[in-house]
Structure formats: structure tokens, C-alpha cells
XYZ file of C-alpha atoms in Angstrom:
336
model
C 124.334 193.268 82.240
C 122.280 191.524 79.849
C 120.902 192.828 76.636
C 117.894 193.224 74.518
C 118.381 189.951 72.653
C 118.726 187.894 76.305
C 115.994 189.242 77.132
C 113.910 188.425 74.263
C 115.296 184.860 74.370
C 114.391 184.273 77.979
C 110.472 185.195 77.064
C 110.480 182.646 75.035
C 111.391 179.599 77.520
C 108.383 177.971 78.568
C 107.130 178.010 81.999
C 107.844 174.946 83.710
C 104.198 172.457 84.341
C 103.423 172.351 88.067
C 103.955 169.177 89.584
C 101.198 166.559 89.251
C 99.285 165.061 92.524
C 99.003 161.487 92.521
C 95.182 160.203 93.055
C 94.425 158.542 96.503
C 92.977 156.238 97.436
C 90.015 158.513 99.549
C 89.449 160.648 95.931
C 87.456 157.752 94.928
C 87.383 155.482 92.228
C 87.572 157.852 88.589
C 87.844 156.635 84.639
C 91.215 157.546 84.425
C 92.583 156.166 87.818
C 91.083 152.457 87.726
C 93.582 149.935 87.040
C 91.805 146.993 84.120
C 90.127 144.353 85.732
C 91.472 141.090 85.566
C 89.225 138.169 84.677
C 89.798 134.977 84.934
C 89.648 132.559 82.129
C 86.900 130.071 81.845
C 87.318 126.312 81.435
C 83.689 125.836 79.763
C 84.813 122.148 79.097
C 85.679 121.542 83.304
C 82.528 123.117 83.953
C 80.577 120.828 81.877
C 82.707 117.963 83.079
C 81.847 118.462 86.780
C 77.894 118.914 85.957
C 78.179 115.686 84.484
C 79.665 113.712 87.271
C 77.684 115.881 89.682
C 74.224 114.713 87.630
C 75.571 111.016 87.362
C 76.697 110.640 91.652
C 72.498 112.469 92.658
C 71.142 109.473 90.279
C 73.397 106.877 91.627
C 72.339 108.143 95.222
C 68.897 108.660 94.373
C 68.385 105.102 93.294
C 70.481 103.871 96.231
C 68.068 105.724 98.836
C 64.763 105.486 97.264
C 65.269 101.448 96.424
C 63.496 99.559 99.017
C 64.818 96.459 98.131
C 68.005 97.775 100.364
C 65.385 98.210 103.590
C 67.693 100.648 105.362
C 64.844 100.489 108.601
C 66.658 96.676 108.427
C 70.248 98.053 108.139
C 69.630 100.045 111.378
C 67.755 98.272 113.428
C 71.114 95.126 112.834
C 73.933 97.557 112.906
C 74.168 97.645 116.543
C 73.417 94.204 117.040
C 75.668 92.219 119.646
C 76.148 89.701 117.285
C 77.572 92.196 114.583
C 79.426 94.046 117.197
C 80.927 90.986 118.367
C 82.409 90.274 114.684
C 83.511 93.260 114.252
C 85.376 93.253 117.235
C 87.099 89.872 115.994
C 87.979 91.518 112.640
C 89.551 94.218 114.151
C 91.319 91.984 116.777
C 92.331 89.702 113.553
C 93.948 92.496 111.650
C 96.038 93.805 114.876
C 97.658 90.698 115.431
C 97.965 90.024 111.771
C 99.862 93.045 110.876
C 102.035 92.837 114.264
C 103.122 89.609 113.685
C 103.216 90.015 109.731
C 106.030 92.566 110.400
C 107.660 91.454 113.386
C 108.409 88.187 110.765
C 108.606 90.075 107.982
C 111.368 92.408 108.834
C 113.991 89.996 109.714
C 113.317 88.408 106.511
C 114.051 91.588 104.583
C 117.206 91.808 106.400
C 118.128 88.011 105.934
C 117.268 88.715 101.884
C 119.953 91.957 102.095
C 122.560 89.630 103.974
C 126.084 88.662 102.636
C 124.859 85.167 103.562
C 123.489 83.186 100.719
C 121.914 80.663 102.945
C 119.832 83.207 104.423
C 119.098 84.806 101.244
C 117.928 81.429 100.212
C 115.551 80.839 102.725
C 114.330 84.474 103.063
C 113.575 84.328 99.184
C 112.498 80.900 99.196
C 109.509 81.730 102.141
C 108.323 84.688 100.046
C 108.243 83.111 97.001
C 105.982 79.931 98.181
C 103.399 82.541 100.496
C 103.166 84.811 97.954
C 102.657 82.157 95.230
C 99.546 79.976 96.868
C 96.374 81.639 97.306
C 95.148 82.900 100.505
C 92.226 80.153 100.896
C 94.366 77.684 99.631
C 96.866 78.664 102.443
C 93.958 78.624 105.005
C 92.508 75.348 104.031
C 95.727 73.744 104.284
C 96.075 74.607 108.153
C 92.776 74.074 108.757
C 93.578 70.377 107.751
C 97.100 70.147 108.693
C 96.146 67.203 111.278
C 96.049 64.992 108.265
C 99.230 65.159 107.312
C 100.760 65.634 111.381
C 98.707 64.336 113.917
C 100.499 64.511 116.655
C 103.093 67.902 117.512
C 105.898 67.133 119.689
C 108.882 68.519 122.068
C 111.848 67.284 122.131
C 115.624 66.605 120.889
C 116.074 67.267 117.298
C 115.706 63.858 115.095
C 115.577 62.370 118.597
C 113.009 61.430 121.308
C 109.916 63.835 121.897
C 109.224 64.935 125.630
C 106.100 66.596 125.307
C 103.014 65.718 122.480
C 99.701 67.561 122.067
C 96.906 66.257 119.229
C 96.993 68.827 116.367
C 93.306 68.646 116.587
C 93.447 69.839 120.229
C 96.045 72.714 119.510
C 94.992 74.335 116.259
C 91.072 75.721 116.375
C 89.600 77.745 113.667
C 90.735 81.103 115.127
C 94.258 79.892 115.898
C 94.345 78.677 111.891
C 93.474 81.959 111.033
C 95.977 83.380 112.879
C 98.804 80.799 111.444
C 97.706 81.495 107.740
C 96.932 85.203 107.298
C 100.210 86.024 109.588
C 102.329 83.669 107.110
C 100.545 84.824 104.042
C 101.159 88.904 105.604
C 104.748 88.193 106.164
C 105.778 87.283 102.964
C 104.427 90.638 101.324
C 105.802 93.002 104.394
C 109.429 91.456 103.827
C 109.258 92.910 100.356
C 107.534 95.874 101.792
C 110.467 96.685 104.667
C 113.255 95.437 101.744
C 111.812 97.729 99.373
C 111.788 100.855 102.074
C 115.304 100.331 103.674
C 116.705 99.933 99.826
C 114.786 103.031 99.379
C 117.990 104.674 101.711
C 121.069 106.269 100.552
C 123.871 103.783 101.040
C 125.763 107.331 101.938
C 124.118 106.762 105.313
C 125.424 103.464 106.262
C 128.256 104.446 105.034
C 128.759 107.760 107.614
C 127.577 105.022 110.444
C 130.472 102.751 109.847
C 132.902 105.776 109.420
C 131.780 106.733 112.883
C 131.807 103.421 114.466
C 128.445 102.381 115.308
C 127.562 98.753 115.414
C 124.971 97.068 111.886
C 122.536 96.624 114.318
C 122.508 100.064 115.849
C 122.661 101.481 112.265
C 119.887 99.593 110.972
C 117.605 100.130 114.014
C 118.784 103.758 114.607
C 119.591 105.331 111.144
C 118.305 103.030 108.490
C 114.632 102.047 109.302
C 113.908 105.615 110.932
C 114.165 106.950 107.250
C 113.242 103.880 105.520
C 109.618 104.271 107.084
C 109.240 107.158 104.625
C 108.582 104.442 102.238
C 107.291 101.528 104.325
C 104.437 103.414 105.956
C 102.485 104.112 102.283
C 102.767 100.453 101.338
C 101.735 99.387 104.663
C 99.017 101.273 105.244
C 97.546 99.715 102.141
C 98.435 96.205 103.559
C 96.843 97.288 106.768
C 93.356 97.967 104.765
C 93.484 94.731 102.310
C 94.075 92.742 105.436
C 90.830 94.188 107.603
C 88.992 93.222 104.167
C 91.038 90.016 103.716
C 89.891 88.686 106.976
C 86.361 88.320 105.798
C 88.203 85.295 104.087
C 88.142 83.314 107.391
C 84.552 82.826 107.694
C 84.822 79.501 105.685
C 86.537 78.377 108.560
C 83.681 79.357 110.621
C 85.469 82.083 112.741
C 82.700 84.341 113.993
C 84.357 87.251 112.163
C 82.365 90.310 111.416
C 80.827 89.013 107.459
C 80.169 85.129 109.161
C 78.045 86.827 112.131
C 76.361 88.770 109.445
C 75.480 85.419 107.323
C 74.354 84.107 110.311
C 71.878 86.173 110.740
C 70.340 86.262 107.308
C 70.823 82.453 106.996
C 67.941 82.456 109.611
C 66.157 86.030 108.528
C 66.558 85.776 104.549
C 67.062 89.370 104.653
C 70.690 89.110 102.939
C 71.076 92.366 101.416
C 70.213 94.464 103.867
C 72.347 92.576 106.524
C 75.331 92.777 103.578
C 74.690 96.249 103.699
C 75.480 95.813 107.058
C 78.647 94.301 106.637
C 79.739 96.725 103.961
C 79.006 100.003 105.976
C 81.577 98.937 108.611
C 83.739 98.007 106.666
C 84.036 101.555 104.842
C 83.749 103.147 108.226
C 86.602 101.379 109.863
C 88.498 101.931 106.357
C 87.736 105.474 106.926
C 89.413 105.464 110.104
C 92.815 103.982 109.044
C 92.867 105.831 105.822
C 93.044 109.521 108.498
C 95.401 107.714 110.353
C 97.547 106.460 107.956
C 97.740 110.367 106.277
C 99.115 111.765 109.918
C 101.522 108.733 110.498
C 102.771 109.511 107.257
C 103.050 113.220 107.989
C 104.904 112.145 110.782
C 107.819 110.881 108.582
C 107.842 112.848 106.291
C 109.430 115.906 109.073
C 113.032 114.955 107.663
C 112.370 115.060 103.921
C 109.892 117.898 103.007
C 110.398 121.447 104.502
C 106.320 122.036 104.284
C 104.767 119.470 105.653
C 101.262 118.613 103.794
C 98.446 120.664 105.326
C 95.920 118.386 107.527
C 92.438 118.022 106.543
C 91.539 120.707 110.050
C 94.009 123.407 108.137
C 92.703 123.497 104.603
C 89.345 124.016 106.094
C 90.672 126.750 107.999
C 92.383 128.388 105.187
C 89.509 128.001 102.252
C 87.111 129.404 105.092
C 89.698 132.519 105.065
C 89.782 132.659 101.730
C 85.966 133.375 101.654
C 85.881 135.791 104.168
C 88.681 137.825 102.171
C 86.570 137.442 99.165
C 83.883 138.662 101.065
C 85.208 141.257 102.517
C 86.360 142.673 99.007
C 83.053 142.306 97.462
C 81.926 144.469 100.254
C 84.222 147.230 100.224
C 83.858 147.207 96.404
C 80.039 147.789 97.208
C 80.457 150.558 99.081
């Protein structure tokens, strides 16, 4: 039974304070509910930075389109000539059989430098360091005139009697020199290329192929260059564009490559910057090209090594366009 004082004790407990409803979201937005708005900071100085460059690439275009010393109603009525068409098809045929050749050379050379055999070191160093010592013209007039110093080429027995002989005049023509000198001069730089990629490999690897039995050849083929192209294909693809712009070289060998058709024509028009012009905006479109297909090949190899591959040009348009349409949509329901 409780008493007076219990009583008189439990009057003075406080009531316990209903339980509080938290605000939803369909209560609307209130003072006390809103969470602080985060802004982001500004980079006044990046700001500024782009205006600048933005200002400086209108004038540089401005003066490029308004000059009519460039006569672009020139440029486009020669871009589609035959005769430019026709050299650019040779420059393009040029650099194929450059860069196939280059590296079908090249490679065994990088594997004769990385032999136990110092012979073939020898002569694998001893090629690259003469091509990649002379100049490129130098290297081309030398073949051009090579029937001074061997008129005749011959078949036969070694230091012995020749079956068959052929003029060197006969053989060797301007394209064919071309050929010779740019594939020489390309084969010494992709040997160091393909050296510098397989060295690029973990010796672990080689080292799991012999443990299992397979054969150098099949390792190198197989296991080593598959991941060595991680490394080859940057280089390579640079190669690929100095050698579409190296073969403009040729033309003082009178191969009707894409710049000699274009001097051609303004040796007998004396319109030479618009038909340089001409030149110049295939070569950056054709650049262009091999630049996007150099960035997918590379993608390609690149499966093993990165677990995201790099998002292609197609993709980060697709996910900035979503990013606006989320923005949008935020503003929108903020509006209402």
C-alpha cells in the first residue's frame, strides 16, 4: 500500500515528451528541415585562364578564315583533284609497306640484340646504330645513286661466278628507292621499339614458360610479345604518324607522292599556298584517322593489365549527356 509521501513523490516525475515525427519528404521544404547547401569552390584564376586561351584560338581562327591570301575557293576546288588523290593514295600505300616491312625487319633484330650470341648482338647493334645515325635524305640520296658505286647486281655462288645480272639502273626506280631507304631507316628505330616492349615483360613469365616446357620460340610468339604490345603499340603508333609525314621526304626523288603532286600543280598555277593548304589538310585528316585508331588498338591491349578499361570517345559523350539531363532534372524538381 503506498503512502502519502509516494504519492507526493510520484507527482513530481515529469511526464514523459511524446515521440517526435520525422519531416517527409511530401511536408515540403521548411527552415528548420533543409539540409546547408553545398557550393562549390571557385577557381577565379582557371576561369580567367580558359577566357584567355578561348579569346587567343577565335583571333587565331578569325585571321585564318577572313585572310584571303589562303583562297580557300582554291583549296576546294584542288582537294579532290585526281592528281592530289592520286598522291595521296601513294603516301598512304608508302607508309603501309613501310611500317610492314619496318617491323617484320625490325623484330628479329630486337631478338638478335637480346641473344646469348655476341655475333648477332653485333650486327643487330651495329645496323641500328649506322640507320639511326645518317639522316633520312642522306639515306635516300645514297640509293637513289647506288648505281655509281654497283652497276651491275648479280646471282650467283658466293665469291664465285654470277648466274644471273640485272643493271642497277634498270632494277632500282625512284619508288623502289623509296621503298629500300625509308624501310631501312624504319627498321632500325622499330628494333629498339619491339626491344624496348618485350624488355618491358616480367622475366617471371619466361621463366613459368620454361618451367612448363614450351619451346623460346613458342614463348616469345605466344607469351612474350602478346604482353609486350602493351608497350610497343604507343611507340608505334607514333612511328606510324612520323612516317605518313616522313614520306613527303621522297618527293626529291620525284615520286609522285601526295606533297610532289601538290608542287606540281602550283609549279604551273603559282598558287602555292593555297595548294600547301592542300597538302596540309590531308595530312591532319589522315593523322586524325590513325590517332582514333591507334587509341582502340591500344584499348585492345590493355584488357590484361587495367581492370577498367579507358572509356571510348562514343561513352564519355554518352555519360556527360547523362550528366546534364540529371542536372536538369534536379533543377526542375527544385523549381517546382
Amino acid at each position: 500500500m503506498a503512502s502519502p509521501s509516494d504519492v507526493h513523490a510520484l507527482s513530481r516525475v515529469p511526464a514523459a515528451a511524446p515521440p517526435t515525427r520525422r519531416p517527409s519528404p511530401s511536408d515540403g521544404p521548411g527552415p528548420e528541415t533543409d539540409l546547408p547547401r553545398i557550393v562549390p569552390r571557385r577557381h577565379i584564376g582557371r576561369l580567367v585562364t580558359a577566357a584567355f586561351a578561348l579569346l587567343l584560338f577565335a583571333m587565331a581562327v578569325h585571321s585564318v578564315v577572313r585572310n584571303r591570301a589562303f583562297q580557300w575557293d582554291v583549296v576546294g576546288r584542288y582537294f579532290t583533284t585526281a592528281a592530289v588523290l592520286d598522291g595521296l593514295l601513294l603516301t598512304l600505300w608508302l607508309t603501309a609497306v613501310v611500317m610492314v616491312l619496318g617491323f617484320l625487319l625490325g623484330t628479329p633484330l630486337a631478338v638478335m640484340r637480346l641473344s646469348a650470341n655476341p655475333v648477332l648482338q653485333a650486327l643487330s647493334w651495329g645496323f641500328v646504330w649506322i640507320f639511326r645515325s645518317t639522316p633520312l635524305l642522306v639515306q635516300l640520296l645514297f640509293w637513289f645513286n647506288i648505281g655509281a658505286l654497283y652497276p651491275t647486281l648479280g646471282l650467283g655462288i658466293p665469291f664465285g661466278p654470277e648466274f644471273v645480272t640485272v643493271r642497277t639502273v634498270n632494277l632500282l626506280g625512284p619508288t623502289l628507292t623509296a621503298v629500300i631507304g625509308l624501310t631501312l631507316h624504319e627498321a632500325a628505330y622499330a628494333a629498339e621499339v619491339v626491344r624496348g616492349g618485350i624488355l618491358s615483360v616480367d622475366a617471371g613469365q619466361t621463366e613459368a614458360a620454361q618451367a612448363l616446357g614450351i619451346g623460346r620460340l613458342r614463348t616469345l610468339r605466344r607469351i612474350v610479345i602478346p604482353q609486350a604490345m602493351r608497350s610497343i603499340v604507343p611507340t608505334a603508333g607514333n612511328m606510324l604518324i612520323g612516317t605518313l609525314k616522313g614520306t613527303s621526304i621522297v618527293s626529291v626523288l620525284a615520286v609522285h607522292d601526295l606533297l610532289y603532286s601538290v608542287q606540281l600543280v602550283y609549279n604551273q598555277t603559282y598558287q602555292v599556298i593555297p595548294l600547301l593548304m592542300v597538302a596540309t589538310l590531308w595530312y591532319v585528316a589522315v593523322t586524325t584517322v590513325l590517332g582514333a585508331g591507334q587509341f582502340y588498338v591500344e584499348r585492345h591491349y590493355a584488357r590484361g593489365s587495367a581492370r577498367a578499361l579507358p572509356p571510348t570517345p562514343l561513352q564519355r559523350l554518352r555519360l556527360r549527356t547523362a550528366r546534364l539531363r540529371g542536372r536538369s532534372g534536379k533543377a526542375t524538381g527544385r523549381g517546382r
